[in-house]
GROMACS .gro file of C-alpha atoms in nm:
model
  368
    1MET     CA    1  -0.651  -7.242   9.980
    2ARG     CA    2  -0.452  -7.247   9.662
    3SER     CA    3  -0.151  -7.371   9.859
    4ASP     CA    4  -0.338  -7.681   9.979
    5ILE     CA    5  -0.214  -7.852   9.668
    6VAL     CA    6   0.139  -7.856   9.812
    7LYS     CA    7   0.050  -7.890  10.183
    8LYS     CA    8  -0.250  -8.115  10.244
    9GLY     CA    9  -0.332  -8.482  10.215
   10VAL     CA   10  -0.155  -8.815  10.234
   11THR     CA   11   0.004  -8.773   9.896
   12ARG     CA   12   0.170  -8.451  10.013
   13THR     CA   13   0.371  -8.605  10.295
   14ALA     CA   14   0.692  -8.561  10.098
   15HIS     CA   15   0.606  -8.199  10.033
   16ARG     CA   16   0.545  -8.141  10.403
   17THR     CA   17   0.870  -8.298  10.507
   18LEU     CA   18   1.050  -8.054  10.279
   19PHE     CA   19   0.871  -7.767  10.455
   20HIS     CA   20   0.966  -7.917  10.794
   21ALA     CA   21   1.328  -7.927  10.678
   22MET     CA   22   1.314  -7.545  10.667
   23GLY     CA   23   1.151  -7.519  11.008
   24TYR     CA   24   0.791  -7.459  10.904
   25THR     CA   25   0.550  -7.606  11.157
   26ASP     CA   26   0.217  -7.785  11.098
   27GLU     CA   27   0.047  -7.477  11.244
   28GLU     CA   28   0.214  -7.252  10.987
   29LEU     CA   29   0.127  -7.494  10.706
   30SER     CA   30  -0.240  -7.461  10.800
   31LYS     CA   31  -0.227  -7.088  10.713
   32PRO     CA   32  -0.229  -6.907  10.378
   33MET     CA   33   0.122  -6.914  10.225
   34ILE     CA   34   0.225  -6.564  10.118
   35GLY     CA   35   0.527  -6.514   9.893
   36VAL     CA   36   0.738  -6.209   9.985
   37VAL     CA   37   0.922  -6.109   9.667
   38ASN     CA   38   1.229  -5.917   9.783
   39ALA     CA   39   1.444  -5.739   9.522
   40PHE     CA   40   1.720  -5.662   9.775
   41ASN     CA   41   2.069  -5.638   9.639
   42GLU     CA   42   2.389  -5.446   9.704
   43ILE     CA   43   2.421  -5.276   9.364
   44ILE     CA   44   2.116  -5.043   9.366
   45PRO     CA   45   2.082  -4.763   9.629
   46GLY     CA   46   1.703  -4.810   9.609
   47HIS     CA   47   1.739  -5.174   9.709
   48ILE     CA   48   2.020  -5.174   9.964
   49HIS     CA   49   1.771  -5.146  10.254
   50LEU     CA   50   1.500  -5.383  10.131
   51ARG     CA   51   1.589  -5.659  10.383
   52GLU     CA   52   1.442  -5.435  10.656
   53ILE     CA   53   1.130  -5.372  10.447
   54ALA     CA   54   1.089  -5.747  10.385
   55ASP     CA   55   1.127  -5.820  10.756
   56ALA     CA   56   0.850  -5.573  10.834
   57VAL     CA   57   0.625  -5.721  10.565
   58LYS     CA   58   0.676  -6.071  10.710
   59LEU     CA   59   0.585  -5.946  11.056
   60GLY     CA   60   0.265  -5.796  10.915
   61ILE     CA   61   0.173  -6.124  10.737
   62ALA     CA   62   0.244  -6.337  11.043
   63ALA     CA   63   0.050  -6.103  11.277
   64ALA     CA   64  -0.249  -6.127  11.041
   65GLY     CA   65  -0.246  -6.507  11.039
   66GLY     CA   66  -0.034  -6.590  10.735
   67MET     CA   67   0.279  -6.789  10.661
   68PRO     CA   68   0.535  -6.554  10.498
   69VAL     CA   69   0.788  -6.710  10.261
   70GLU     CA   70   1.057  -6.485  10.114
   71PHE     CA   71   1.220  -6.529   9.775
   72PRO     CA   72   1.436  -6.296   9.563
   73ALA     CA   73   1.406  -6.099   9.243
   74ILE     CA   74   1.692  -5.951   9.039
   75GLY     CA   75   1.742  -5.582   8.976
   76ILE     CA   76   1.971  -5.367   8.758
   77CYS     CA   77   2.059  -5.009   8.844
   78ASP     CA   78   1.984  -4.795   8.542
   79GLY     CA   79   2.222  -4.529   8.667
   80ILE     CA   80   2.521  -4.760   8.703
   81ALA     CA   81   2.429  -4.938   8.378
   82MET     CA   82   2.410  -4.611   8.186
   83GLY     CA   83   2.660  -4.501   7.920
   84HIS     CA   84   2.810  -4.838   7.833
   85ASP     CA   85   2.701  -5.183   7.708
   86GLY     CA   86   2.530  -5.248   8.041
   87MET     CA   87   2.235  -5.036   7.921
   88LYS     CA   88   2.131  -5.321   7.689
   89TYR     CA   89   2.011  -5.512   7.991
   90PRO     CA   90   1.771  -5.317   8.219
   91LEU     CA   91   1.460  -5.320   7.997
   92ALA     CA   92   1.511  -5.686   7.912
   93SER     CA   93   1.546  -5.757   8.284
   94ARG     CA   94   1.187  -5.641   8.333
   95GLU     CA   95   1.070  -5.951   8.148
   96LEU     CA   96   1.308  -6.174   8.344
   97ILE     CA   97   1.166  -6.034   8.671
   98CYS     CA   98   0.812  -6.095   8.559
   99ASP     CA   99   0.887  -6.446   8.431
  100SER     CA  100   1.078  -6.550   8.743
  101ILE     CA  101   0.799  -6.435   8.976
  102GLU     CA  102   0.547  -6.627   8.767
  103ALA     CA  103   0.766  -6.938   8.794
  104MET     CA  104   0.804  -6.908   9.172
  105ALA     CA  105   0.444  -6.818   9.248
  106ASN     CA  106   0.290  -7.092   9.036
  107GLY     CA  107   0.561  -7.350   9.097
  108HIS     CA  108   0.496  -7.334   9.472
  109ALA     CA  109   0.124  -7.251   9.466
  110PHE     CA  110   0.136  -6.936   9.682
  111ASP     CA  111  -0.194  -6.801   9.804
  112GLY     CA  112  -0.084  -6.440   9.777
  113LEU     CA  113   0.216  -6.214   9.717
  114VAL     CA  114   0.371  -5.904   9.865
  115MET     CA  115   0.615  -5.757   9.616
  116ILE     CA  116   0.902  -5.532   9.728
  117PRO     CA  117   1.061  -5.338   9.438
  118ASN     CA  118   1.200  -4.986   9.421
  119CYS     CA  119   1.375  -4.899   9.098
  120ASP     CA  120   1.321  -4.843   8.728
  121LYS     CA  121   1.248  -5.182   8.571
  122ILE     CA  122   1.182  -5.374   8.893
  123VAL     CA  123   0.856  -5.195   8.974
  124PRO     CA  124   0.692  -5.253   8.634
  125GLY     CA  125   0.831  -5.606   8.618
  126MET     CA  126   0.662  -5.692   8.943
  127LEU     CA  127   0.332  -5.524   8.845
  128MET     CA  128   0.337  -5.723   8.521
  129ALA     CA  129   0.382  -6.040   8.722
  130ALA     CA  130   0.092  -5.939   8.949
  131GLY     CA  131  -0.136  -5.906   8.647
  132ARG     CA  132  -0.013  -6.228   8.492
  133VAL     CA  133  -0.024  -6.455   8.798
  134ASN     CA  134  -0.340  -6.288   8.926
  135ILE     CA  135  -0.340  -6.398   9.290
  136PRO     CA  136  -0.402  -6.151   9.576
  137THR     CA  137  -0.108  -5.909   9.574
  138VAL     CA  138   0.017  -5.591   9.737
  139VAL     CA  139   0.318  -5.397   9.615
  140VAL     CA  140   0.519  -5.197   9.873
  141SER     CA  141   0.830  -5.008   9.761
  142GLY     CA  142   1.140  -4.909   9.952
  143GLY     CA  143   1.068  -4.537   9.906
  144PRO     CA  144   1.256  -4.249   9.747
  145MET     CA  145   1.597  -4.113   9.845
  146LEU     CA  146   1.620  -3.779  10.021
  147ALA     CA  147   1.761  -3.500   9.806
  148GLY     CA  148   2.128  -3.416   9.859
  149ARG     CA  149   2.232  -3.070   9.974
  150TYR     CA  150   2.514  -2.864   9.822
  151LYS     CA  151   2.578  -2.498   9.908
  152GLY     CA  152   2.225  -2.456  10.040
  153LYS     CA  153   2.046  -2.615   9.745
  154ASP     CA  154   1.878  -2.952   9.694
  155ILE     CA  155   2.056  -3.171   9.439
  156SER     CA  156   2.022  -3.524   9.305
  157VAL     CA  157   2.184  -3.775   9.072
  158SER     CA  158   2.074  -3.569   8.769
  159THR     CA  159   2.284  -3.282   8.899
  160MET     CA  160   2.587  -3.506   8.865
  161PHE     CA  161   2.508  -3.597   8.505
  162GLU     CA  162   2.497  -3.223   8.438
  163ALA     CA  163   2.816  -3.168   8.641
  164ALA     CA  164   3.010  -3.397   8.414
  165GLY     CA  165   2.918  -3.175   8.116
  166LYS     CA  166   3.011  -2.861   8.310
  167VAL     CA  167   3.358  -2.998   8.386
  168GLU     CA  168   3.408  -3.098   8.024
  169SER     CA  169   3.309  -2.746   7.913
  170GLY     CA  170   3.519  -2.573   8.178
  171LYS     CA  171   3.222  -2.437   8.376
  172MET     CA  172   3.310  -2.638   8.688
  173THR     CA  173   3.634  -2.760   8.834
  174PRO     CA  174   3.702  -3.133   8.890
  175GLU     CA  175   3.744  -3.049   9.259
  176GLU     CA  176   3.397  -2.896   9.280
  177MET     CA  177   3.250  -3.198   9.104
  178ALA     CA  178   3.423  -3.439   9.345
  179ASP     CA  179   3.287  -3.246   9.641
  180MET     CA  180   2.937  -3.240   9.496
  181GLU     CA  181   2.932  -3.612   9.404
  182CYS     CA  182   2.983  -3.709   9.767
  183LYS     CA  183   2.667  -3.515   9.861
  184ALA     CA  184   2.422  -3.566   9.576
  185CYS     CA  185   2.288  -3.907   9.692
  186PRO     CA  186   2.290  -3.904  10.072
  187GLY     CA  187   2.153  -4.255  10.136
  188CYS     CA  188   1.925  -4.540  10.046
  189GLY     CA  189   1.618  -4.506   9.827
  190SER     CA  190   1.521  -4.459   9.462
  191CYS     CA  191   1.680  -4.146   9.315
  192SER     CA  192   1.514  -3.841   9.470
  193GLY     CA  193   1.371  -3.678   9.155
  194LEU     CA  194   1.069  -3.790   8.953
  195PHE     CA  195   1.261  -4.036   8.741
  196THR     CA  196   1.122  -4.373   8.629
  197ALA     CA  197   1.145  -4.547   8.966
  198ASN     CA  198   0.957  -4.286   9.164
  199THR     CA  199   0.711  -4.234   8.883
  200MET     CA  200   0.626  -4.604   8.873
  201ASN     CA  201   0.599  -4.626   9.251
  202CYS     CA  202   0.347  -4.339   9.229
  203MET     CA  203   0.168  -4.521   8.948
  204THR     CA  204   0.149  -4.827   9.177
  205GLU     CA  205  -0.043  -4.614   9.425
  206VAL     CA  206  -0.282  -4.476   9.161
  207LEU     CA  207  -0.339  -4.818   9.005
  208GLY     CA  208  -0.454  -4.928   9.348
  209MET     CA  209  -0.184  -5.193   9.395
  210GLY     CA  210   0.005  -5.007   9.665
  211LEU     CA  211  -0.091  -4.822   9.983
  212PRO     CA  212  -0.110  -4.444  10.018
  213GLY     CA  213   0.245  -4.307  10.057
  214ASN     CA  214   0.400  -4.595   9.862
  215GLY     CA  215   0.548  -4.357   9.608
  216THR     CA  216   0.644  -4.061   9.825
  217ILE     CA  217   0.736  -4.153  10.185
  218PRO     CA  218   1.118  -4.123  10.187
  219ALA     CA  219   1.324  -4.438  10.242
  220ALA     CA  220   1.510  -4.260  10.521
  221TYR     CA  221   1.186  -4.226  10.718
  222PHE     CA  222   1.253  -4.568  10.857
  223GLY     CA  223   0.960  -4.588  11.098
  224ALA     CA  224   0.704  -4.476  10.844
  225ARG     CA  225   0.833  -4.717  10.577
  226ARG     CA  226   0.831  -5.009  10.824
  227MET     CA  227   0.475  -4.927  10.930
  228LEU     CA  228   0.372  -4.913  10.567
  229ALA     CA  229   0.537  -5.252  10.505
  230LYS     CA  230   0.368  -5.412  10.805
  231LYS     CA  231   0.034  -5.281  10.687
  232ALA     CA  232   0.102  -5.426  10.339
  233GLY     CA  233   0.151  -5.765  10.504
  234ALA     CA  234  -0.180  -5.734  10.684
  235VAL     CA  235  -0.362  -5.609  10.374
  236VAL     CA  236  -0.260  -5.902  10.159
  237MET     CA  237  -0.419  -6.134  10.413
  238ASP     CA  238  -0.744  -5.943  10.381
  239LEU     CA  239  -0.723  -5.970  10.004
  240VAL     CA  240  -0.669  -6.348  10.028
  241LYS     CA  241  -0.971  -6.379  10.258
  242LYS     CA  242  -1.190  -6.182  10.015
  243ASP     CA  243  -1.026  -6.328   9.702
  244ILE     CA  244  -0.955  -5.986   9.554
  245ARG     CA  245  -0.703  -6.016   9.276
  246PRO     CA  246  -0.487  -5.777   9.072
  247ARG     CA  247  -0.716  -5.793   8.768
  248ASP     CA  248  -1.006  -5.683   8.992
  249ILE     CA  249  -0.800  -5.374   9.079
  250MET     CA  250  -0.597  -5.299   8.762
  251THR     CA  251  -0.896  -5.215   8.542
  252ARG     CA  252  -0.919  -4.980   8.248
  253GLU     CA  253  -1.038  -4.707   8.490
  254ALA     CA  254  -0.730  -4.764   8.706
  255PHE     CA  255  -0.496  -4.722   8.410
  256GLU     CA  256  -0.678  -4.405   8.300
  257ASN     CA  257  -0.632  -4.270   8.655
  258ALA     CA  258  -0.260  -4.356   8.637
  259ILE     CA  259  -0.214  -4.172   8.307
  260ALA     CA  260  -0.400  -3.866   8.439
  261VAL     CA  261  -0.172  -3.850   8.745
  262ASP     CA  262   0.132  -3.915   8.532
  263MET     CA  263   0.046  -3.606   8.327
  264ALA     CA  264  -0.022  -3.401   8.640
  265ILE     CA  265   0.309  -3.473   8.807
  266GLY     CA  266   0.517  -3.472   8.488
  267GLY     CA  267   0.628  -3.830   8.533
  268SER     CA  268   0.892  -4.018   8.340
  269THR     CA  269   0.814  -4.072   7.973
  270ASN     CA  270   0.907  -4.438   8.037
  271THR     CA  271   0.554  -4.485   8.171
  272VAL     CA  272   0.463  -4.518   7.799
  273LEU     CA  273   0.683  -4.827   7.796
  274HIS     CA  274   0.557  -4.972   8.125
  275LEU     CA  275   0.187  -4.899   8.170
  276PRO     CA  276   0.086  -5.070   7.840
  277ALA     CA  277   0.302  -5.373   7.931
  278ILE     CA  278   0.136  -5.398   8.274
  279ALA     CA  279  -0.208  -5.359   8.117
  280HIS     CA  280  -0.126  -5.631   7.867
  281GLU     CA  281  -0.047  -5.872   8.147
  282ALA     CA  282  -0.375  -5.773   8.314
  283GLY     CA  283  -0.559  -5.864   7.991
  284LEU     CA  284  -0.628  -5.505   7.882
  285PRO     CA  285  -0.532  -5.313   7.567
  286LEU     CA  286  -0.380  -4.970   7.641
  287PRO     CA  287  -0.296  -4.798   7.311
  288LEU     CA  288  -0.086  -4.481   7.296
  289ALA     CA  289  -0.394  -4.290   7.180
  290VAL     CA  290  -0.526  -4.313   7.536
  291PHE     CA  291  -0.224  -4.123   7.665
  292ASP     CA  292  -0.284  -3.850   7.406
  293GLU     CA  293  -0.655  -3.828   7.482
  294ILE     CA  294  -0.607  -3.798   7.858
  295SER     CA  295  -0.315  -3.555   7.822
  296ARG     CA  296  -0.551  -3.310   7.644
  297LYS     CA  297  -0.783  -3.308   7.952
  298ALA     CA  298  -0.518  -3.319   8.227
  299ALA     CA  299  -0.331  -3.038   8.404
  300TYR     CA  300   0.039  -3.024   8.482
  301ILE     CA  301   0.038  -2.921   8.848
  302CYS     CA  302   0.366  -3.050   8.994
  303LYS     CA  303   0.704  -2.937   8.863
  304MET     CA  304   0.942  -3.200   9.001
  305SER     CA  305   1.312  -3.258   8.949
  306PRO     CA  306   1.464  -3.300   8.694
  307GLY     CA  307   1.204  -3.075   8.524
  308GLY     CA  308   1.182  -2.851   8.833
  309THR     CA  309   1.340  -2.793   9.173
  310TYR     CA  310   1.116  -3.004   9.397
  311HIS     CA  311   1.194  -3.358   9.503
  312MET     CA  312   0.991  -3.652   9.631
  313GLN     CA  313   1.014  -3.547   9.995
  314ASP     CA  314   0.848  -3.216   9.894
  315LEU     CA  315   0.567  -3.401   9.720
  316ASN     CA  316   0.519  -3.617  10.029
  317GLU     CA  317   0.500  -3.313  10.254
  318ALA     CA  318   0.261  -3.145  10.012
  319GLY     CA  319  -0.002  -3.421  10.053
  320GLY     CA  320   0.135  -3.687   9.823
  321ILE     CA  321  -0.040  -3.865   9.539
  322CYS     CA  322  -0.378  -3.863   9.720
  323ALA     CA  323  -0.376  -3.483   9.718
  324VAL     CA  324  -0.285  -3.481   9.347
  325MET     CA  325  -0.572  -3.718   9.267
  326LYS     CA  326  -0.819  -3.513   9.471
  327GLU     CA  327  -0.719  -3.194   9.286
  328LEU     CA  328  -0.764  -3.370   8.952
  329THR     CA  329  -1.122  -3.463   9.039
  330LYS     CA  330  -1.203  -3.098   8.960
  331LEU     CA  331  -1.136  -3.189   8.595
  332ASP     CA  332  -1.348  -3.504   8.616
  333ILE     CA  333  -1.059  -3.721   8.498
  334ILE     CA  334  -1.025  -3.946   8.803
  335HIS     CA  335  -1.245  -4.255   8.838
  336THR     CA  336  -1.309  -4.223   9.210
  337GLY     CA  337  -1.495  -4.555   9.224
  338ALA     CA  338  -1.188  -4.749   9.108
  339ARG     CA  339  -1.090  -5.025   9.347
  340THR     CA  340  -0.763  -5.037   9.544
  341VAL     CA  341  -0.610  -5.293   9.780
  342THR     CA  342  -0.788  -5.097  10.056
  343GLY     CA  343  -1.130  -4.974   9.943
  344THR     CA  344  -1.180  -4.723   9.659
  345ILE     CA  345  -0.992  -4.416   9.534
  346GLN     CA  346  -1.274  -4.207   9.684
  347ASP     CA  347  -1.202  -4.359  10.026
  348ARG     CA  348  -0.836  -4.260   9.991
  349ILE     CA  349  -0.872  -3.903   9.875
  350LYS     CA  350  -1.166  -3.781  10.086
  351ALA     CA  351  -0.938  -3.652  10.360
  352ALA     CA  352  -0.653  -3.546  10.134
  353VAL     CA  353  -0.536  -3.183  10.156
  354ILE     CA  354  -0.275  -2.989   9.963
  355GLU     CA  355  -0.035  -2.881  10.239
  356ARG     CA  356   0.218  -2.701  10.017
  357PRO     CA  357   0.046  -2.524   9.727
  358GLU     CA  358   0.379  -2.421   9.581
  359VAL     CA  359   0.456  -2.792   9.524
  360ILE     CA  360   0.107  -2.912   9.417
  361HIS     CA  361  -0.062  -2.633   9.226
  362SER     CA  362  -0.437  -2.609   9.184
  363VAL     CA  363  -0.572  -2.699   8.842
  364GLU     CA  364  -0.673  -2.333   8.810
  365ASN     CA  365  -0.308  -2.239   8.856
  366ALA     CA  366  -0.159  -2.524   8.651
  367TYR     CA  367   0.183  -2.490   8.482
  368MET     CA  368   0.013  -2.596   8.162
   0.00000   0.00000   0.00000
């Protein structure tokens, strides 16, 4: 095991005593040491509940015979940072997240990692670290927020950005805006439309670094998210046993799949910032020309908020990212043999079905 360098042998007695100081037993030290990278904080709605996700991950690791060790990662809320000098920091924080995970993972010789992000720069920062450190890794997000409801309609944080303009122009009263702002974001999770966070959590699925449902199962579906987190803990142990690493999964074919799905769901344009950065850390060039080439073959089949009226819970009900990928195979733009943390893309999509055709259109009935 990679972690033997800090746990085994006479010359590591001092190291072991430090582990014992934290309550780790000799039995635990004989097992693979798995870092659980938890981006929990109390400033991002998408991260406020990540303690519970981390606890479930650690249960999954321990049940599968590993030694879970949790450590933190920072995160900045793009929404709260927006419109003032704070917006200088989120993109730069992506590099800080990547660098700090590299320092922790290599400084302590972890055998594997489970990464728990949820929001805009945290997801790509962790995926970059996975490619750079290149030890067995699974990424499991906290899930998207449910849409808010106002006068019978689904709304989200983007509705509130628009509401500010309506009040300024006299099209809405301040009282209406105040009523709406208490209902737009009803609880934990990454903002309910297809903004950067949810796009990148979906990209994590397509890249093969997350489990099915990683991008779409709502954060409020507590049981389903905990089960997903426990499974992630078990899966990383299997990856350690088989020595399957992120660069075995995040191949050129995986990135081409991600771009195709990004085009199909109308994901955030920030994927053009993040996917090439992740590919770079995985040792792959991903020029912008590839986005253009794939976009000419792809079909836009999901019209999600803020470009449409559907939210992430609708995409989840409709069959999720697996159903989107299966539909895109009709255009021969999905590499079904691409590897994931659990088998191949083909394994994932063979049973996928579009349950709500008004949410996921067929390629024959694409928006464009």
